[in-house]
PDB file of C-alpha atoms and ligand atoms in Angstrom:
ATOM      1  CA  UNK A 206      14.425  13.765  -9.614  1.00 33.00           C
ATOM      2  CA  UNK A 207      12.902  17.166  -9.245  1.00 34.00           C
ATOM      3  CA  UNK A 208      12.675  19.087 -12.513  1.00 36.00           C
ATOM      4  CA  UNK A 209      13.842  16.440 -14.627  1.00 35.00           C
ATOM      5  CA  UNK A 210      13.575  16.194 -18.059  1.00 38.00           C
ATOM      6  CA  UNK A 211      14.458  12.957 -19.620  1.00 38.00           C
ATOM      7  CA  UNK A 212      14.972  14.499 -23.241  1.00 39.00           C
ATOM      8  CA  UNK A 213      13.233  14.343 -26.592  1.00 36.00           C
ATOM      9  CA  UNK A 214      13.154  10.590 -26.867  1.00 38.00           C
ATOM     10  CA  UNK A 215       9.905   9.106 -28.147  1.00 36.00           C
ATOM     11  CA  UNK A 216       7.484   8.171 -25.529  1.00 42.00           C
ATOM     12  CA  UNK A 217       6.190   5.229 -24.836  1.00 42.00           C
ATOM     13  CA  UNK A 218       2.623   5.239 -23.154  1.00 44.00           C
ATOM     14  CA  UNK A 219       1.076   2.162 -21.415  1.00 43.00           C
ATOM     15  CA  UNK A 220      -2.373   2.279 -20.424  1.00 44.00           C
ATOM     16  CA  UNK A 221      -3.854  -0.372 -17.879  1.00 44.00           C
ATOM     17  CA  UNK A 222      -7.693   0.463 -19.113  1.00 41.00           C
ATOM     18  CA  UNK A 223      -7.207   4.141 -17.815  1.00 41.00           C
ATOM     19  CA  UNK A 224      -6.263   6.594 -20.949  1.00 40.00           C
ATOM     20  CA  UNK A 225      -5.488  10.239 -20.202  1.00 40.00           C
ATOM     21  CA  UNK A 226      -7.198  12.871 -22.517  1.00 39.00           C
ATOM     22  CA  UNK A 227      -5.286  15.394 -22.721  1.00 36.00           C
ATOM     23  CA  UNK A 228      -2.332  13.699 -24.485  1.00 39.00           C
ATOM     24  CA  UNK A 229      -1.927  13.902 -28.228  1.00 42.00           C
ATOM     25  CA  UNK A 230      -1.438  10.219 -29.082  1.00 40.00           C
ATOM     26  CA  UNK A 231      -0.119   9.841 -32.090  1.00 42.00           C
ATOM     27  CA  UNK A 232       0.324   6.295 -33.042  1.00 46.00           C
ATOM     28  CA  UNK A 233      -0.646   3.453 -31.863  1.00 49.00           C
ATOM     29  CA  UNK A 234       1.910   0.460 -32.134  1.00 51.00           C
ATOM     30  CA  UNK A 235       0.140  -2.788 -30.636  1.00 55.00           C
ATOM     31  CA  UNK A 236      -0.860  -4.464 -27.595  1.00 57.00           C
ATOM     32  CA  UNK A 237       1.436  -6.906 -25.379  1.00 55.00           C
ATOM     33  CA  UNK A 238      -0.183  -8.801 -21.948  1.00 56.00           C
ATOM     34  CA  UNK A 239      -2.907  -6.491 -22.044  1.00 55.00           C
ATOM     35  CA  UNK A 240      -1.344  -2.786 -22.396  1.00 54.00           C
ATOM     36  CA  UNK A 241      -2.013  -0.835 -25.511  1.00 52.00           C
ATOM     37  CA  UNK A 242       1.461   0.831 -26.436  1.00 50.00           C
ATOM     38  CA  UNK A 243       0.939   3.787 -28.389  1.00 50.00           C
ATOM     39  CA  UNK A 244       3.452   6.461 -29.111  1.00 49.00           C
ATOM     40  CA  UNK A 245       2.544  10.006 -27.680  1.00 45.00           C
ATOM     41  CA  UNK A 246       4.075  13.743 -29.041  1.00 41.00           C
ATOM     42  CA  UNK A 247       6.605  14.442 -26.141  1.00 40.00           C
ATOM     43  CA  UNK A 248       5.524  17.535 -25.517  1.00 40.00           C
ATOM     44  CA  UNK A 249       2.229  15.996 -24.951  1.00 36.00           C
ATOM     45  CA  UNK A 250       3.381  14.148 -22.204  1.00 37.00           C
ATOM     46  CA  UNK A 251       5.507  16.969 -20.677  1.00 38.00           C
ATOM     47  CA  UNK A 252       2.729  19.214 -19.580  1.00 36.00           C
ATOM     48  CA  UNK A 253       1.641  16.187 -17.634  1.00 36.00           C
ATOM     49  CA  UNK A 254       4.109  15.881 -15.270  1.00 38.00           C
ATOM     50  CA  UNK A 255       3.408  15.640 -11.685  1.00 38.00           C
ATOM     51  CA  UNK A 256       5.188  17.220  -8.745  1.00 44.00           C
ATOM     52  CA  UNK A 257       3.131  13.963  -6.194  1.00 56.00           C
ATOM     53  CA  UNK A 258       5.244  11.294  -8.733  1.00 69.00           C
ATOM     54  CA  UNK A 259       6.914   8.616  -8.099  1.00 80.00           C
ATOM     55  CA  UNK A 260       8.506   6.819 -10.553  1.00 86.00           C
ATOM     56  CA  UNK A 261      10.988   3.474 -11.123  1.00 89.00           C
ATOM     57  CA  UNK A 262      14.110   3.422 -12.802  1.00 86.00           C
ATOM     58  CA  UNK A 263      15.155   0.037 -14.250  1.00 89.00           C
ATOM     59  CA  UNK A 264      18.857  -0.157 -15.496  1.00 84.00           C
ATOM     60  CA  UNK A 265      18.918  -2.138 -18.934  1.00 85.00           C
ATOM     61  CA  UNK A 266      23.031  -2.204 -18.534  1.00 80.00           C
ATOM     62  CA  UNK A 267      23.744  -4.009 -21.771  1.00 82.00           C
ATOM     63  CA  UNK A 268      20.668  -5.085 -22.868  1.00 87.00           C
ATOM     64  CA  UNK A 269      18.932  -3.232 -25.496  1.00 90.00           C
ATOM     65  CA  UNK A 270      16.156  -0.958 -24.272  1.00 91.00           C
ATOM     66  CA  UNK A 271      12.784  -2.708 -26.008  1.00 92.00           C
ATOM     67  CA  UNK A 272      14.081  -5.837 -25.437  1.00 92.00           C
ATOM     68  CA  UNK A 273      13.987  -5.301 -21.618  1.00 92.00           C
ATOM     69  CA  UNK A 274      10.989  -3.594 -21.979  1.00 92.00           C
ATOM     70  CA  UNK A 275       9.387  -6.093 -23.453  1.00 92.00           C
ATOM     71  CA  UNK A 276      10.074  -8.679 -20.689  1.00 91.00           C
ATOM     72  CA  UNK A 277       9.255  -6.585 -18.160  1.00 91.00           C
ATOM     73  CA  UNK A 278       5.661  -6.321 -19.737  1.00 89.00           C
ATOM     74  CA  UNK A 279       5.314  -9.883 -20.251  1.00 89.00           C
ATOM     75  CA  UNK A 280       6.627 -11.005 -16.796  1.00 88.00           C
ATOM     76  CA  UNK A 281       5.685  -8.255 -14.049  1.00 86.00           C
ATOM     77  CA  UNK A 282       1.767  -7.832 -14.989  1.00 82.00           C
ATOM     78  CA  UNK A 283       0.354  -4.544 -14.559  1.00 82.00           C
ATOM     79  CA  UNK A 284      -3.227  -5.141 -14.572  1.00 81.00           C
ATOM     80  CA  UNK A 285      -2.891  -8.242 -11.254  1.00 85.00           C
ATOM     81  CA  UNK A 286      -0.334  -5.092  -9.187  1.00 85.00           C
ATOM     82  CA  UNK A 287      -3.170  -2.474  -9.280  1.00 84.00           C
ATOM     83  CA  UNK A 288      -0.235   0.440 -10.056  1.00 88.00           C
ATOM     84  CA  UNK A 289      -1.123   2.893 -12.377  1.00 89.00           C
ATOM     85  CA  UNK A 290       1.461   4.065 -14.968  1.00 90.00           C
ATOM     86  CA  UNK A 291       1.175   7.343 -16.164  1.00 89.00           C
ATOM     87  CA  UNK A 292       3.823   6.690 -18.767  1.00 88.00           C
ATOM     88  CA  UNK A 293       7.149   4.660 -19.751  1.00 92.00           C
ATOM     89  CA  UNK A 294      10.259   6.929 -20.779  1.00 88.00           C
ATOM     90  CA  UNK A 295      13.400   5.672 -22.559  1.00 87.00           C
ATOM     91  CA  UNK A 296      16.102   7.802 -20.710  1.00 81.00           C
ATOM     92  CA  UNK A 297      19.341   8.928 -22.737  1.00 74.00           C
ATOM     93  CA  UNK A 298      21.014   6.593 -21.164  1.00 74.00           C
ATOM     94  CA  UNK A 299      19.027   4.125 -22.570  1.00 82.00           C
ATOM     95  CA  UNK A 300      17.249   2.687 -19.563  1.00 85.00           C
ATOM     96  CA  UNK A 301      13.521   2.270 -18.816  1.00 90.00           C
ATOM     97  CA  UNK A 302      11.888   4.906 -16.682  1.00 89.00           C
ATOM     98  CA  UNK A 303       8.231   4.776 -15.037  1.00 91.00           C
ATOM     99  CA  UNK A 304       6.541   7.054 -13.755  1.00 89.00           C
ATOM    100  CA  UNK A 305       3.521   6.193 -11.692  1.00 88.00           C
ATOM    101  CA  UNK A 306       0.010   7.931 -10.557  1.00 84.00           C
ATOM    102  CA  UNK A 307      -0.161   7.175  -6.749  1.00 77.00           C
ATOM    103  CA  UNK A 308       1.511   6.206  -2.978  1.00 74.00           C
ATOM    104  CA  UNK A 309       3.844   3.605  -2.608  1.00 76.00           C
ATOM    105  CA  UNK A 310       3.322   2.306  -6.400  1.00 84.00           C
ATOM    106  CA  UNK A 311       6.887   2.797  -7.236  1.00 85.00           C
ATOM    107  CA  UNK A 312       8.101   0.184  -4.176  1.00 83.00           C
ATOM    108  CA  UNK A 313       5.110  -2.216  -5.359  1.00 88.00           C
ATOM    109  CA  UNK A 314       6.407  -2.128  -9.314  1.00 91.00           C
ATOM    110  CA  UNK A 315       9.977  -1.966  -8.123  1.00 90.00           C
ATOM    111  CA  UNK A 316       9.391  -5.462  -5.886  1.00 88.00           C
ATOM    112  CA  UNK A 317       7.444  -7.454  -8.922  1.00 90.00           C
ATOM    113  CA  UNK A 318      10.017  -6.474 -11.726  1.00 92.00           C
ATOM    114  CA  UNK A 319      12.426  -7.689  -8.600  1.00 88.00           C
ATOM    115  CA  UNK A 320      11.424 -11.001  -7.943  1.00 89.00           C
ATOM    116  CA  UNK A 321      10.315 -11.321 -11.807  1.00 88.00           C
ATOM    117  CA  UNK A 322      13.818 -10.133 -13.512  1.00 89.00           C
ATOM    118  CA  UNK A 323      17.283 -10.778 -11.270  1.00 83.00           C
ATOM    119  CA  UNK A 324      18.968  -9.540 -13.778  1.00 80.00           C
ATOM    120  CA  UNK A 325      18.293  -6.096 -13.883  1.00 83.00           C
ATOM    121  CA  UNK A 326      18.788  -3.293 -11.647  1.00 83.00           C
ATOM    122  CA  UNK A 327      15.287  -1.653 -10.265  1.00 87.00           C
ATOM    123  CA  UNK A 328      15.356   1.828  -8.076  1.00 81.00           C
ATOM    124  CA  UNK A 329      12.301   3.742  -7.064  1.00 79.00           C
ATOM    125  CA  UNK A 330      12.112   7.652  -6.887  1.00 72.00           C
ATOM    126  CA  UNK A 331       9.637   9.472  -5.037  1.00 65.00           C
ATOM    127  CA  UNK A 332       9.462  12.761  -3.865  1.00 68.00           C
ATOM    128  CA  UNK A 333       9.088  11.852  -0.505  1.00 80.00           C
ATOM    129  CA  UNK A 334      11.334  13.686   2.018  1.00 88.00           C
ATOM    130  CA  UNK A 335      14.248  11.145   3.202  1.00 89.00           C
ATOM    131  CA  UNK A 336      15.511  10.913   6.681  1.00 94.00           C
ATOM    132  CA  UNK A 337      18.244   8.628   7.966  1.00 94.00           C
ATOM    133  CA  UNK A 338      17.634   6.807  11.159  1.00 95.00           C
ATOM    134  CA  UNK A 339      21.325   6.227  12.847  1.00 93.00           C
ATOM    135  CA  UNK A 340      22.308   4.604  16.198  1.00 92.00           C
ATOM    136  CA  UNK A 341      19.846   1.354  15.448  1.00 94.00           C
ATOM    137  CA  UNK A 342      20.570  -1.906  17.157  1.00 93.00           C
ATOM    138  CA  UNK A 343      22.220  -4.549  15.097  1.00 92.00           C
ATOM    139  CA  UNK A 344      19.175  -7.135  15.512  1.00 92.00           C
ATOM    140  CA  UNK A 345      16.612  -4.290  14.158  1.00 93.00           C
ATOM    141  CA  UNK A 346      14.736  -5.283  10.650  1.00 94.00           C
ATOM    142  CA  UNK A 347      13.407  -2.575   8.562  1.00 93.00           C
ATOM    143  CA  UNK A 348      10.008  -3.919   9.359  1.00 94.00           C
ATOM    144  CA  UNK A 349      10.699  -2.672  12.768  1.00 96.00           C
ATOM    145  CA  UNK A 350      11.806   0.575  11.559  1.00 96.00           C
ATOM    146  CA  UNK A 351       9.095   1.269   9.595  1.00 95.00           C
ATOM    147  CA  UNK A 352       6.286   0.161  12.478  1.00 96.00           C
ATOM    148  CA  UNK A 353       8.024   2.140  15.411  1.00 96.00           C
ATOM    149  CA  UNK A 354       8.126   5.288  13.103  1.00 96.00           C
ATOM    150  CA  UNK A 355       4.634   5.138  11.873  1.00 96.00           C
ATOM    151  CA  UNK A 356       4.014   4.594  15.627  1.00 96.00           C
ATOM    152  CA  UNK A 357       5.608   7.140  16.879  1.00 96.00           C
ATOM    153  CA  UNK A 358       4.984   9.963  14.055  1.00 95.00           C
ATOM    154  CA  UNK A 359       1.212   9.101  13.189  1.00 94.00           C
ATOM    155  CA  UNK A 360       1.836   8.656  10.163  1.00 93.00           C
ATOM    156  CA  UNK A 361       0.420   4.699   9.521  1.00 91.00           C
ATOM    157  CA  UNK A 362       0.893   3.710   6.070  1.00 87.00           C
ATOM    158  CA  UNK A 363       3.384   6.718   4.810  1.00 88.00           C
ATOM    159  CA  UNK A 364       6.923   5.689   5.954  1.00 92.00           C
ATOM    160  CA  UNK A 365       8.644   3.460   3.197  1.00 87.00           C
ATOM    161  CA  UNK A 366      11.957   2.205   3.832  1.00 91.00           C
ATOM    162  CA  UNK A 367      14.806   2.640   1.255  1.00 86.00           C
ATOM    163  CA  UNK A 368      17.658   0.742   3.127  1.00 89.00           C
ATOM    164  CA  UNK A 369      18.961  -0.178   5.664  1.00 92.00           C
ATOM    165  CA  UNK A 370      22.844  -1.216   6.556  1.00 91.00           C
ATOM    166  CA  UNK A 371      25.249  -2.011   8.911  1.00 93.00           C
ATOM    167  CA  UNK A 372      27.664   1.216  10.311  1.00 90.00           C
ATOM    168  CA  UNK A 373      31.180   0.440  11.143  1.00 87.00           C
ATOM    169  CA  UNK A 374      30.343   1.138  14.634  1.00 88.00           C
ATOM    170  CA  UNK A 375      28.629  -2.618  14.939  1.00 91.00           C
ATOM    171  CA  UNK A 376      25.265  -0.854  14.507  1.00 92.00           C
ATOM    172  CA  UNK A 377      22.629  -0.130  11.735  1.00 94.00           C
ATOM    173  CA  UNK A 378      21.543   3.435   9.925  1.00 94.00           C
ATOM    174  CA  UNK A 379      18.527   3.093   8.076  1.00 94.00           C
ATOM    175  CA  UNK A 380      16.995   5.345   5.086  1.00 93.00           C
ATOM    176  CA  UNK A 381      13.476   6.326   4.959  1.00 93.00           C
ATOM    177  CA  UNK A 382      11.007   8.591   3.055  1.00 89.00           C
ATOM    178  CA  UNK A 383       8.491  10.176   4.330  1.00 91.00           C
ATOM    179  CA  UNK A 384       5.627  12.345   2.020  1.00 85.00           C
ATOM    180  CA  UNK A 385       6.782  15.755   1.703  1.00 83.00           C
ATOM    181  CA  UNK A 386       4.034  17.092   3.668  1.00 83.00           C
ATOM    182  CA  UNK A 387       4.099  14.928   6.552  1.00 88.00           C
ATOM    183  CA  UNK A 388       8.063  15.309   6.891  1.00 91.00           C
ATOM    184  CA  UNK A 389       7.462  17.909   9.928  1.00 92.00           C
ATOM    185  CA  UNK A 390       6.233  15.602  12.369  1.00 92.00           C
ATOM    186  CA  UNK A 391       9.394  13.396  11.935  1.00 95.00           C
ATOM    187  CA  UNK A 392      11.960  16.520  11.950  1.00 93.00           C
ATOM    188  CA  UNK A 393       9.532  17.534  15.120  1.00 93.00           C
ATOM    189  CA  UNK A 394      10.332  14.167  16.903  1.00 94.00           C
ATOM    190  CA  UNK A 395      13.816  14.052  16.155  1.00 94.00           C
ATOM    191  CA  UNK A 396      14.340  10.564  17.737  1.00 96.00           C
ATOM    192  CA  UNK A 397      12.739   7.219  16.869  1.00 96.00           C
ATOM    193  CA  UNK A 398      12.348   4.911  20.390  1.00 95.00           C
ATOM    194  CA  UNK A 399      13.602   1.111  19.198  1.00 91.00           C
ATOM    195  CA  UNK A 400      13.953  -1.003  22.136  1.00 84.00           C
ATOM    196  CA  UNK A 401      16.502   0.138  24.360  1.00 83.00           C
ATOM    197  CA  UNK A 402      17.463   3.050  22.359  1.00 87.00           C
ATOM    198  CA  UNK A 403      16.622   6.227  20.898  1.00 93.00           C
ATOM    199  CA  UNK A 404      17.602   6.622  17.687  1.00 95.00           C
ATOM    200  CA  UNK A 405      18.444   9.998  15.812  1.00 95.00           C
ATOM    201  CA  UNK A 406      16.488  10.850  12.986  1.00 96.00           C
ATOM    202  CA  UNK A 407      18.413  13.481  10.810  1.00 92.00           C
ATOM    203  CA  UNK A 408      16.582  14.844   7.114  1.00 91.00           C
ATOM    204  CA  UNK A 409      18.854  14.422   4.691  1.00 86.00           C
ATOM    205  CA  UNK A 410      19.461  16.975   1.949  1.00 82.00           C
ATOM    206  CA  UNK A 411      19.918  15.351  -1.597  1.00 77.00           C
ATOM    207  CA  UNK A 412      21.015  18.563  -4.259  1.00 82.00           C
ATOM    208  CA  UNK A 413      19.285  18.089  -7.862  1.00 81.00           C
ATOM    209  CA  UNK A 414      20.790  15.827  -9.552  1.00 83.00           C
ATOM    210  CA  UNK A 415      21.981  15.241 -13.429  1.00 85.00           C
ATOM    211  CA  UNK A 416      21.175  11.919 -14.557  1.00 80.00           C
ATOM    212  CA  UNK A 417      23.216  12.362 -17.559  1.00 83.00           C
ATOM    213  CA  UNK A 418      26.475  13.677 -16.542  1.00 90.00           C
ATOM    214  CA  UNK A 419      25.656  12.734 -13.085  1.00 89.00           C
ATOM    215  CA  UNK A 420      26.782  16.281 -11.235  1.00 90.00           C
ATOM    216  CA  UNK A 421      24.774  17.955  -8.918  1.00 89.00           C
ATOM    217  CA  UNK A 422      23.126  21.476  -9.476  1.00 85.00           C
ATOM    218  CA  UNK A 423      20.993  21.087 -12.364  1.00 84.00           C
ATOM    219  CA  UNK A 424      19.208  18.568 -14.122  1.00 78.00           C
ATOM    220  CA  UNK A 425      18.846  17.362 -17.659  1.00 75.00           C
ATOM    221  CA  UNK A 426      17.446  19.458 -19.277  1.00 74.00           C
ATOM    222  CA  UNK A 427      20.138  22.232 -18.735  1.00 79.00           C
ATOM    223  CA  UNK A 428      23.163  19.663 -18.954  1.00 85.00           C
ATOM    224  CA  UNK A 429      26.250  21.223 -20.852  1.00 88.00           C
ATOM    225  CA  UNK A 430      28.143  18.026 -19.379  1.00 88.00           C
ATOM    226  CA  UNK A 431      29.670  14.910 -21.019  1.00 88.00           C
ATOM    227  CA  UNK A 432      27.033  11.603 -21.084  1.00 87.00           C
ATOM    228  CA  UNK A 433      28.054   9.747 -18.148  1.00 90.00           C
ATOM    229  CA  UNK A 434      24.754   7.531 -17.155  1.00 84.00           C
ATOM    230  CA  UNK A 435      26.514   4.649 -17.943  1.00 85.00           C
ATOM    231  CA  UNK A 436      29.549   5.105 -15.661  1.00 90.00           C
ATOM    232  CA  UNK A 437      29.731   3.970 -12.455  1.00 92.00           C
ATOM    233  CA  UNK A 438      29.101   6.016  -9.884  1.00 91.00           C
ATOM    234  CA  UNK A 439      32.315   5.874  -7.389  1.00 94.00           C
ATOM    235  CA  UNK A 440      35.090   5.535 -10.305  1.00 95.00           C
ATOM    236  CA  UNK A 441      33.592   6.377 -13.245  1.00 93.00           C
ATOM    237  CA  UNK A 442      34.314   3.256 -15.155  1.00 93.00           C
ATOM    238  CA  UNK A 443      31.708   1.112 -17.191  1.00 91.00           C
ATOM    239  CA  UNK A 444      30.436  -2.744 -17.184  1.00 87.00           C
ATOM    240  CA  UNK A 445      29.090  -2.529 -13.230  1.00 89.00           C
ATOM    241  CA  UNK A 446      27.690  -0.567 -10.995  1.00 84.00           C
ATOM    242  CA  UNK A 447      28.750   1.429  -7.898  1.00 86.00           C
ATOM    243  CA  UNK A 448      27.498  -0.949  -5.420  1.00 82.00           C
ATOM    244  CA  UNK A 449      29.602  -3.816  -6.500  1.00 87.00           C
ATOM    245  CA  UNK A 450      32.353  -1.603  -7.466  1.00 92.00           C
ATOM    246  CA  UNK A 451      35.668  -2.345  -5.387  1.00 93.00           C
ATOM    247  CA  UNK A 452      37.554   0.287  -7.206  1.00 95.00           C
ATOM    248  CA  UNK A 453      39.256   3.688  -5.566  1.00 95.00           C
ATOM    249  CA  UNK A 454      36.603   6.266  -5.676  1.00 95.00           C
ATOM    250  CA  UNK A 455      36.976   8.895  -8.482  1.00 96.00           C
ATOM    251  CA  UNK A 456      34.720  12.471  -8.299  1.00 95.00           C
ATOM    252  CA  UNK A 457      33.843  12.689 -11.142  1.00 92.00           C
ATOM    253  CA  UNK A 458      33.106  16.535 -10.486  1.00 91.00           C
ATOM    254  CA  UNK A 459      36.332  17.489  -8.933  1.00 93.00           C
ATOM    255  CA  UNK A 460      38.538  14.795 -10.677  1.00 93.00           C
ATOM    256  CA  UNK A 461      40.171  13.601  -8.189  1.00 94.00           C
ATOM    257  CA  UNK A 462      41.209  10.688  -6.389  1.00 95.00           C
ATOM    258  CA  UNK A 463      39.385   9.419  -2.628  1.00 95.00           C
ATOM    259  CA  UNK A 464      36.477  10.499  -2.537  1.00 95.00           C
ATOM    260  CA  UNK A 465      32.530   9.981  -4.334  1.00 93.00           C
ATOM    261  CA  UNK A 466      30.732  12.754  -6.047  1.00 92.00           C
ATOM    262  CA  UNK A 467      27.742  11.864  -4.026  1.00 89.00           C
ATOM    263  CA  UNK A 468      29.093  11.970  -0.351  1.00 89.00           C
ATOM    264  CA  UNK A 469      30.096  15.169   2.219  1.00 89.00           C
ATOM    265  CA  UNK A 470      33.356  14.465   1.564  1.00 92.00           C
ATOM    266  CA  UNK A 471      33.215  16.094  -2.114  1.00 94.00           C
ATOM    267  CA  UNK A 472      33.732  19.685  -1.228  1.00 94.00           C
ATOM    268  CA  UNK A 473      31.162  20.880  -4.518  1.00 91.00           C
ATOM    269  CA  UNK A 474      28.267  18.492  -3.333  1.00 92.00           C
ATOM    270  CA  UNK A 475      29.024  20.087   0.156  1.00 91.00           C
ATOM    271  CA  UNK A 476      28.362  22.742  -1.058  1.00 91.00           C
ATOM    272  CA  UNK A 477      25.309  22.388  -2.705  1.00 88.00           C
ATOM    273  CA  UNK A 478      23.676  20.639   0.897  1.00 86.00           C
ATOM    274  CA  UNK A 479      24.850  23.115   3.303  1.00 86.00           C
ATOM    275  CA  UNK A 480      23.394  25.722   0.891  1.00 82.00           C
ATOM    276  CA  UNK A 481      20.283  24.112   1.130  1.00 74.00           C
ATOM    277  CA  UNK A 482      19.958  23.579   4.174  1.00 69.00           C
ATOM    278  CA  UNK A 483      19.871  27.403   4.797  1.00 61.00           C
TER     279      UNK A 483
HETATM  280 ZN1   ZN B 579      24.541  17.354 -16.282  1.00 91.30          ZN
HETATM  281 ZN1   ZN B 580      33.333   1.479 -10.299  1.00 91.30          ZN
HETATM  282 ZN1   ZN B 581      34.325  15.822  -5.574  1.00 91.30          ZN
END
């Protein structure tokens, strides 16, 4: 998400009681479950963005932007979650992006629009640095994870846990993020003990990535590339999503056939981590 720019769309600015001075707000359009909406001058809220962020994506798929919007405000309530949301973006893709003010508010909005709205797709984005933790036990739970590494690293409070899965070696990798400026005491400890084993714990390099033609090397703002936020992400098609997509994998960037535009085996996104790695 780093250097992101989500476009000229209209801004729309929720305030839970706190209201931020330095933004020219414009107009204000009503009040819904306690939030005053109010329009803001987009280049208002520009000059505001944080590099600390973290922020939630929710995919609207078909629905129409406000409409989802709307629900979300009346179901998940703001004020009883103690988040604070700097502001609510509509993306060009026409899905809802928050960003927040604050650790670990993006996994505590992302779980209540969860368990509140099934039918919509919630990811968080932080700029925490993300590690993958391979070689895991198949019995291990994230909770596990997440207390051994905070054991072992110091760092009580800071690890959040993005997924975990099972490897086709009978095992489990897991993702975590870690705060940018703690990330050295991880990459310093290399392994995580769980049980019986000791488990490798590798950072992983994510390149910048386009949310609108969904290539890697730039973002937005700088996007000469067809829309493609509502494609799916492994064959480019439309109607579903990559994880529930059983399709052959399409890059998008190299168009061809067999392989994802977001895995080591795409020789351009390769590229772009091994050059950043040096
Ligand atoms: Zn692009
Ligand atoms: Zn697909
Ligand atoms: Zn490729």
């Amino acid at each position: 998400m780093v250097g992101e720019n989500l476009g000229e769309d209209t801004n729309v600015l929720i305030l839970g009681g706190e209201v931020a001075p330095t933004r020219k707000i414009i107009e204000f359009t009503g009040k819904s479950g306690g939030n005053y909406n109010m329009m803001v001058h987009p280049r208002a809220a520009r000059g505001r963005r944080s590099e600390k962020g973290e922020s939630v994506l929710v995919r609207t798929g078909d629905r129409l932007f406000a409409e989802v919007l709307k629900t979300m405000q009346q179901k998940a309530d703001v004020a009883s979650l103690n988040v604070n949301i700097n502001n609510v973006k509509k993306t060009s893709g026409g899905d809802i992006f928050i960003r927040l003010k604050g650790k670990g508010q993006a996994q505590t909005l992302k779980n209540a629009i969860k368990n509140k709205m099934e039918e919509v797709s919630v990811t968080t984005r932080n700029r925490g640095t993300v590690f993958s933790v391979i070689d895991l036990d198949p019995a291990v739970t994230s909770e596990e994870v997440k207390a051994a590494v905070e054991k072992q690293t110091g760092l009580a409070g800071l690890v959040e846990i993005k997924l975990i899965r099972n490897t086709k070696f009978g095992g489990q990798m897991c993702l975590l993020s870690v705060p940018n400026n703690k990330a050295g005491k991880l990459r310093e400890l290399g392994t995580i003990k769980m049980g019986w084993s000791a488990c490798r714990a590798r950072e992983r390099i994510v390149p910048l990535r386009c949310y609108k033609c969904l290539e890697y090397g730039h973002s937005l703002t700088s996007c000469k590339g067809e829309d493609r936020s509502k494609q799916c992400l492994n064959c480019g098609g439309l109607n579903h999503r990559a994880q529930e997509c059983k399709a052959v994998s399409k890059c998008m960037a190299c168009k061809v056939d067999g392989h994802r535009m977001d895995t080591m085996k795409c020789p351009e996104y390769r590229k772009l981590v091994l050059e950043k790695k040096d």
